[in-house]
Short mmCIF file of C-alpha atoms in Angstrom, two decimals:
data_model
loop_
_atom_site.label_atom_id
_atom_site.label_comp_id
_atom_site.label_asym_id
_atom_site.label_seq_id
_atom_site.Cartn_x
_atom_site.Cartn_y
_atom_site.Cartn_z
CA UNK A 1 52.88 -8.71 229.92
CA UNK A 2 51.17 -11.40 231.91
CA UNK A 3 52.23 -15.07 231.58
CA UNK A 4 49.71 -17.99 232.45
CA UNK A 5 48.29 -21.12 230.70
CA UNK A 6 45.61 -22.01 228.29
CA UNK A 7 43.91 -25.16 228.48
CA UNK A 8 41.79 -26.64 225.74
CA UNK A 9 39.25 -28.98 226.15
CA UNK A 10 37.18 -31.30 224.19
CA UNK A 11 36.92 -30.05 220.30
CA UNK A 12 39.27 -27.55 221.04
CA UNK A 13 42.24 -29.73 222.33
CA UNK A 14 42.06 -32.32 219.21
CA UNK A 15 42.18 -28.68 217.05
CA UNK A 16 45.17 -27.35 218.81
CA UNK A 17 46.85 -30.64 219.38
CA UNK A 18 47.47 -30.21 222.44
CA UNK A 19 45.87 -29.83 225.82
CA UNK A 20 47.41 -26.88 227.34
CA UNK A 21 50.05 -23.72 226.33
CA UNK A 22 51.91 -20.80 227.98
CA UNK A 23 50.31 -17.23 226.78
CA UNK A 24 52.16 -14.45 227.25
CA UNK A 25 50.03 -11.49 226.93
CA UNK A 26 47.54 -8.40 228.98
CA UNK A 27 43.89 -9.38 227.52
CA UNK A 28 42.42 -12.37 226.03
CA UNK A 29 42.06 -10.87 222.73
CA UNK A 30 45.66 -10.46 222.71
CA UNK A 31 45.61 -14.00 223.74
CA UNK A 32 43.24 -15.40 221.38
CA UNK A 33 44.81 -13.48 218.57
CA UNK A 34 48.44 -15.63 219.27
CA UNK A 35 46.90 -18.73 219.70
CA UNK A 36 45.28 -18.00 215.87
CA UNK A 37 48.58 -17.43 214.60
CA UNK A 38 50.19 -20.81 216.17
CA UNK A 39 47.09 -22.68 215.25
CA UNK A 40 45.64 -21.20 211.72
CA UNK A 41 42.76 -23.55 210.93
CA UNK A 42 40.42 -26.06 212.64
CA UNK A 43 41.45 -23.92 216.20
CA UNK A 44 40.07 -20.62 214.24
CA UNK A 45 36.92 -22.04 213.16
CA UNK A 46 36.28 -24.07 216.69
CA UNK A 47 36.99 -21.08 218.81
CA UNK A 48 34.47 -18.89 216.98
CA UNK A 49 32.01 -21.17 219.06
CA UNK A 50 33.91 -21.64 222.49
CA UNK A 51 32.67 -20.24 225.50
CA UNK A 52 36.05 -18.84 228.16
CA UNK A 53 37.01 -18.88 231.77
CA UNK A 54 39.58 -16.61 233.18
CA UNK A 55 40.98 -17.95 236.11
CA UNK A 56 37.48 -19.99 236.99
CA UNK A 57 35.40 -16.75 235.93
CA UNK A 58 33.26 -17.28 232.71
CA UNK A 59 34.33 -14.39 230.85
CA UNK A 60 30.63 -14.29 229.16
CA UNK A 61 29.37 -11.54 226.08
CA UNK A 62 32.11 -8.83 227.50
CA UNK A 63 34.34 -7.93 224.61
CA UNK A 64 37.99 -10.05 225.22
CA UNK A 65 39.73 -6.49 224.62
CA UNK A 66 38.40 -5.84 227.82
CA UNK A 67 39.54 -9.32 229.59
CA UNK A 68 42.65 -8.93 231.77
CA UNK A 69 45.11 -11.77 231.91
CA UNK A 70 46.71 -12.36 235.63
CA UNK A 71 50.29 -13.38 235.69
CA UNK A 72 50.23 -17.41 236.34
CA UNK A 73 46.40 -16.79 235.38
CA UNK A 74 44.51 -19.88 233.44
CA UNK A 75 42.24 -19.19 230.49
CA UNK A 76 39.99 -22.37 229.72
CA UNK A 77 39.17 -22.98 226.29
CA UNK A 78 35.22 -24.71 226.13
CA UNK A 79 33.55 -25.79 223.37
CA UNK A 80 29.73 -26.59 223.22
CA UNK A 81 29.46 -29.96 223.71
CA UNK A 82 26.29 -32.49 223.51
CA UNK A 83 24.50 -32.76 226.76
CA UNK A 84 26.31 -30.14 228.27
#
């Protein structure tokens, strides 16, 4: 099981309440699926609209089942945001 950090940005940091957290696990739907469970609400309906990067890469329409997670990896959290 890989073990990195998730950083939130924008919309997604005031949801979490926080700007960054340890994951501990081998795909970003595994991921993803924690940081529901920590963070049941706002978090749930923001990251519906969030776009990811793993480790700088933009992780794009591939399925996050299919996402590896790199031990002392970074998965960015980004919400649309005006002008941007």
């Amino acid at each position: 099981m890989a073990q990195g950090t998730i950083r939130y940005w924008a919309a997604a940091k005031s949801a979490a309440g926080t700007a960054e957290e340890p994951y501990q696990a081998e795909t970003l739907a595994e991921a993803l699926d924690t940081v529901r469970q920590h963070h049941p609400g706002e978090l749930t309906t923001v990251l519906r609209r969030c776009s990811f990067l793993v480790d700088g890469a933009p992780v794009g329409t591939r399925g996050h089942e299919t996402v590896r997670l790199a031990e002392g990896g970074t998965v960015e959290v980004l919400p649309p945001f005006a002008g941007g």
